[in-house]
PDB file of C-alpha atoms in Angstrom:
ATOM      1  CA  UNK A  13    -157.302  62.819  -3.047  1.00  0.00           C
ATOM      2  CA  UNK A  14    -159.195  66.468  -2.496  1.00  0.00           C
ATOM      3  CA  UNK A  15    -159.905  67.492   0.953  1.00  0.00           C
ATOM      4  CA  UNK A  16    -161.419  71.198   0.663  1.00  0.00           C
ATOM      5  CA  UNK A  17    -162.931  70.944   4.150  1.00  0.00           C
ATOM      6  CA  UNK A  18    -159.701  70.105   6.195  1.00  0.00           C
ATOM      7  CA  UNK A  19    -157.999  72.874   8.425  1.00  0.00           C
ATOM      8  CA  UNK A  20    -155.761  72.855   5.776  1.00  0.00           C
ATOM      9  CA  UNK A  21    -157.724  72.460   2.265  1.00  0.00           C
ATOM     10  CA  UNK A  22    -155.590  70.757  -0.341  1.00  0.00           C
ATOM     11  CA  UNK A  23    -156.077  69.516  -4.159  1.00  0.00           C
ATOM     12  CA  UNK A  24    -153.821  66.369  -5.003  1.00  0.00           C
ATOM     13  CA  UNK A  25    -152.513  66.723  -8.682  1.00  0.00           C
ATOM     14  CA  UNK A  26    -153.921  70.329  -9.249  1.00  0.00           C
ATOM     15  CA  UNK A  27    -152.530  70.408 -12.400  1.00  0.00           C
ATOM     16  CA  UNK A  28    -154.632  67.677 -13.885  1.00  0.00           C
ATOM     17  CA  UNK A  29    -157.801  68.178 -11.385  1.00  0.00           C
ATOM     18  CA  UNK A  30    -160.665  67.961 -13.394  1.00  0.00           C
ATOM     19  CA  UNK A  31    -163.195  67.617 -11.124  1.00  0.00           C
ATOM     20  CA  UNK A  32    -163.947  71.558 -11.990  1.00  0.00           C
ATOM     21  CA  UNK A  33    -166.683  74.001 -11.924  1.00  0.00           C
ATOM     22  CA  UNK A  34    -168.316  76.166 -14.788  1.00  0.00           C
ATOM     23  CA  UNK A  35    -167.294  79.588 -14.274  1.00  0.00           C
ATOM     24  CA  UNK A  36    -168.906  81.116 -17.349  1.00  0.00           C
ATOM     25  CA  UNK A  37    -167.442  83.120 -20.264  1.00  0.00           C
ATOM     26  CA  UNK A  38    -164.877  85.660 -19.549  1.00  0.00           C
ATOM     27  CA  UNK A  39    -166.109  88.905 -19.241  1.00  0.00           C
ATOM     28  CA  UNK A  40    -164.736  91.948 -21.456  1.00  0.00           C
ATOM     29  CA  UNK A  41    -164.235  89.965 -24.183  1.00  0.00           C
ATOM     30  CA  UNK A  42    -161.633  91.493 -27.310  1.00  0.00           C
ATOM     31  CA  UNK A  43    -161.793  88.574 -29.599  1.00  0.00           C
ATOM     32  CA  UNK A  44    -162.812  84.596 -29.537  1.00  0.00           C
ATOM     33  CA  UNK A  45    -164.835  82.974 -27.278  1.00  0.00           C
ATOM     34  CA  UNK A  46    -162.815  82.304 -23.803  1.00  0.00           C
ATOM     35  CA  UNK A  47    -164.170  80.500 -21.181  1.00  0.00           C
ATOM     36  CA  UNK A  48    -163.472  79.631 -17.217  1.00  0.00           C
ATOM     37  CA  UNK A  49    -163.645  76.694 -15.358  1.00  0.00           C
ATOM     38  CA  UNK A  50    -162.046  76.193 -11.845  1.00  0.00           C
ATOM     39  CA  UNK A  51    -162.269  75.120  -8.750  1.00  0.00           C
ATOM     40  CA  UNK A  52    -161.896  77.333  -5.578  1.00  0.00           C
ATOM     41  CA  UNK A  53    -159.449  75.688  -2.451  1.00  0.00           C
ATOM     42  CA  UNK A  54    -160.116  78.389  -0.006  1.00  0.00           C
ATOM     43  CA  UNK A  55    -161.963  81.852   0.518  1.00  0.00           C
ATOM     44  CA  UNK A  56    -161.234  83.569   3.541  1.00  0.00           C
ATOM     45  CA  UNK A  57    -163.289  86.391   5.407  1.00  0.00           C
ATOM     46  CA  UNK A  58    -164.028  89.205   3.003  1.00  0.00           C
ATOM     47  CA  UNK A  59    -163.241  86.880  -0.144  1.00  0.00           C
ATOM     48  CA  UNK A  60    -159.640  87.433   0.842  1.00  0.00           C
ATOM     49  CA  UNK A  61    -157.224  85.567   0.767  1.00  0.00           C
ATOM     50  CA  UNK A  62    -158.519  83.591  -1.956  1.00  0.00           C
ATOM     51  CA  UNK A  63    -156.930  80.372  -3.616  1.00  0.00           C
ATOM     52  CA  UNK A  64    -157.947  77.876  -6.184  1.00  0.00           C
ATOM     53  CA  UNK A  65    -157.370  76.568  -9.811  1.00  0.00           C
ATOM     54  CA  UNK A  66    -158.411  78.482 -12.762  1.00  0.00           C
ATOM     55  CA  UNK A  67    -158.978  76.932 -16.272  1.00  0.00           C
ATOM     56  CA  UNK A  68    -159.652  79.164 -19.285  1.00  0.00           C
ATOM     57  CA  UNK A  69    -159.921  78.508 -23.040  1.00  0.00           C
ATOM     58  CA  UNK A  70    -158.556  81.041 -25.863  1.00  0.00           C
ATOM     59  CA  UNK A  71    -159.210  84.507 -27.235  1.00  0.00           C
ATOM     60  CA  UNK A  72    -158.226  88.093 -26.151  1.00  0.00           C
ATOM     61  CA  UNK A  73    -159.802  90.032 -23.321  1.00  0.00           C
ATOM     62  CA  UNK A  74    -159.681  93.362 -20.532  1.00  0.00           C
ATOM     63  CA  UNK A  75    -158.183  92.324 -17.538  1.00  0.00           C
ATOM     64  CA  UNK A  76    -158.397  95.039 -14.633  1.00  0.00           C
ATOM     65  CA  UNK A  77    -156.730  93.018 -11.535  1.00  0.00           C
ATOM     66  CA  UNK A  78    -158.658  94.141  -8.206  1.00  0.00           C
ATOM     67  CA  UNK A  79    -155.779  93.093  -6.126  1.00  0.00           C
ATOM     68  CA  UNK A  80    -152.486  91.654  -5.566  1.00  0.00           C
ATOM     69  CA  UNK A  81    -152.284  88.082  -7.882  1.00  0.00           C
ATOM     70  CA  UNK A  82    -150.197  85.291  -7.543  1.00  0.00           C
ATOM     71  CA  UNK A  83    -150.317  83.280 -10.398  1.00  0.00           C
ATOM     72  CA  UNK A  84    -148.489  79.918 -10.792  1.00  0.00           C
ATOM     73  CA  UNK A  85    -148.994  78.909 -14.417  1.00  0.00           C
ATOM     74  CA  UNK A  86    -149.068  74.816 -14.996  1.00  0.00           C
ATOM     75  CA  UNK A  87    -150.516  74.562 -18.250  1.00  0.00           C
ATOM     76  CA  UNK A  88    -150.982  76.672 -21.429  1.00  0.00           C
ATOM     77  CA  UNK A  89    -149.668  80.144 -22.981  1.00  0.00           C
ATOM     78  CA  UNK A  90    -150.798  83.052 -22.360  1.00  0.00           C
ATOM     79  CA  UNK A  91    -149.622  86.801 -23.423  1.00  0.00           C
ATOM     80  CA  UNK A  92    -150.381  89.789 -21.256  1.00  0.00           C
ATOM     81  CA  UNK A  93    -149.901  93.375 -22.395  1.00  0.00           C
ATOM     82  CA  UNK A  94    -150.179  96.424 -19.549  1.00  0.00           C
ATOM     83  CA  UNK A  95    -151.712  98.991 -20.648  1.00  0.00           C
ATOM     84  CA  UNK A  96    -149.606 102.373 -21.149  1.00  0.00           C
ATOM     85  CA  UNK A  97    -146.157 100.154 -20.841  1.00  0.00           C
ATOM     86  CA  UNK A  98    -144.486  98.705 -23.587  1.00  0.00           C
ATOM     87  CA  UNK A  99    -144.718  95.530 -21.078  1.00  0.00           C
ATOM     88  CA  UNK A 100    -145.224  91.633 -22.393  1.00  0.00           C
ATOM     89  CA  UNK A 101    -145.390  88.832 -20.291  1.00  0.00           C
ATOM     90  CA  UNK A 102    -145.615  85.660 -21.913  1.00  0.00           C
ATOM     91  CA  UNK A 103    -146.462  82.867 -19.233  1.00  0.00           C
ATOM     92  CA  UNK A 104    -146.334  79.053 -20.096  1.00  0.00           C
ATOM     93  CA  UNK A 105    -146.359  75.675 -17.902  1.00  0.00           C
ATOM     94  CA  UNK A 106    -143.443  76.791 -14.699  1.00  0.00           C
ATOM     95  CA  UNK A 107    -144.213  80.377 -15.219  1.00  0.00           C
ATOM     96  CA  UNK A 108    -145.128  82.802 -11.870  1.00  0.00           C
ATOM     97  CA  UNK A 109    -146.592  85.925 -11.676  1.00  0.00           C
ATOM     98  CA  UNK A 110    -147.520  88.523  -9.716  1.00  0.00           C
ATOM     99  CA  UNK A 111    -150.001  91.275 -10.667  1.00  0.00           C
ATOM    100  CA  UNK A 112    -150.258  93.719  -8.069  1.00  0.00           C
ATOM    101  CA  UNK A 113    -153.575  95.191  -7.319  1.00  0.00           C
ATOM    102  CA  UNK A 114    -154.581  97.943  -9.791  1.00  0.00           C
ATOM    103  CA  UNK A 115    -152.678  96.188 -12.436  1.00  0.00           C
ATOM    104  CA  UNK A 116    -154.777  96.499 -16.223  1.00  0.00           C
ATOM    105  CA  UNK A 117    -154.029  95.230 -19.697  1.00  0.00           C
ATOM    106  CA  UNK A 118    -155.093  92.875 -22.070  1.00  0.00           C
ATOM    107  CA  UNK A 119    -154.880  88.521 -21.921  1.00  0.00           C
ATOM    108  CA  UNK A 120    -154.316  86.953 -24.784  1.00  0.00           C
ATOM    109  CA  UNK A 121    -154.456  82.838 -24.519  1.00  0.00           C
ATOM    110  CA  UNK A 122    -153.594  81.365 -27.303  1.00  0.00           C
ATOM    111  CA  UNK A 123    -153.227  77.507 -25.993  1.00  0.00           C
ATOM    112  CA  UNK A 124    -155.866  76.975 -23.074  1.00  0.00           C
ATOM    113  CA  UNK A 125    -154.197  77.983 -19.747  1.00  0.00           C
ATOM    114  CA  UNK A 126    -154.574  76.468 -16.384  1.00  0.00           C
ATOM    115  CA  UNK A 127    -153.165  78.344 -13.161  1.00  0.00           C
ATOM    116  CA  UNK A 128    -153.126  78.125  -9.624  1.00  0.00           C
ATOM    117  CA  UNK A 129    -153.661  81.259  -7.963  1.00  0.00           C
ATOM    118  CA  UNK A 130    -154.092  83.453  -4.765  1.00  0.00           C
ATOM    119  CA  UNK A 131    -155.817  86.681  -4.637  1.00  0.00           C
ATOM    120  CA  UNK A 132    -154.636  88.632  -1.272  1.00  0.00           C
TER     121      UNK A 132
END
């Protein structure tokens, strides 16, 4: 059951929902052909806080994150590089994160990734 109109909006089984939205390719785009689907729980006043599921298919792109990130990572592997760091973070399925705001590197997905998130 999915109840995003409650006080309290909730997905049962986010990480198999597939009742999900096109969200287009993703933008800056290094190499292949990624592209989002998702479905957005809750946006509050001023798009923040912000909460959903976020689907994306493989290839390499810029990733310049606006502010602090929460991701939970449920599906998928994914390989992030920050710039000017010798930093790596590989995330897979049981994988959290959290970019803080400002945070910029590349994304490299190499087996289609599905997170739950929280922009704040």
């Amino acid at each position: 059951m999915t109840d995003l109109t409650s006080s309290a909006p909730h997905i049962h089984g986010a990480t198999t929902y597939d009742d999900l939205v096109d969200w287009g390719p993703q933008p800056d785009m290094i190499e292949g052909q990624s592209h989002s689907t998702g479905r957005l729980l809750h946006k509050g006043p001023g798009n923040s806080p912000e909460t959903g599921v976020w689907v994306c298919t493989p290839g390499t792109w810029r990733i310049s994150v606006p502010r602090d990130e929460f991701c939970h990572f449920v599906a998928g592997h994914v390989i992030y590089r920050r710039d000017d760091s010798e930093e790596v973070i590989e995330a897979s399925a049981g994988t959290c994160v959290l970019f803080p705001a400002g945070w910029t590197g590349t994304a490299e997905i190499t087996e289609t990734l599905r997170n739950i998130y929280m922009l704040v």
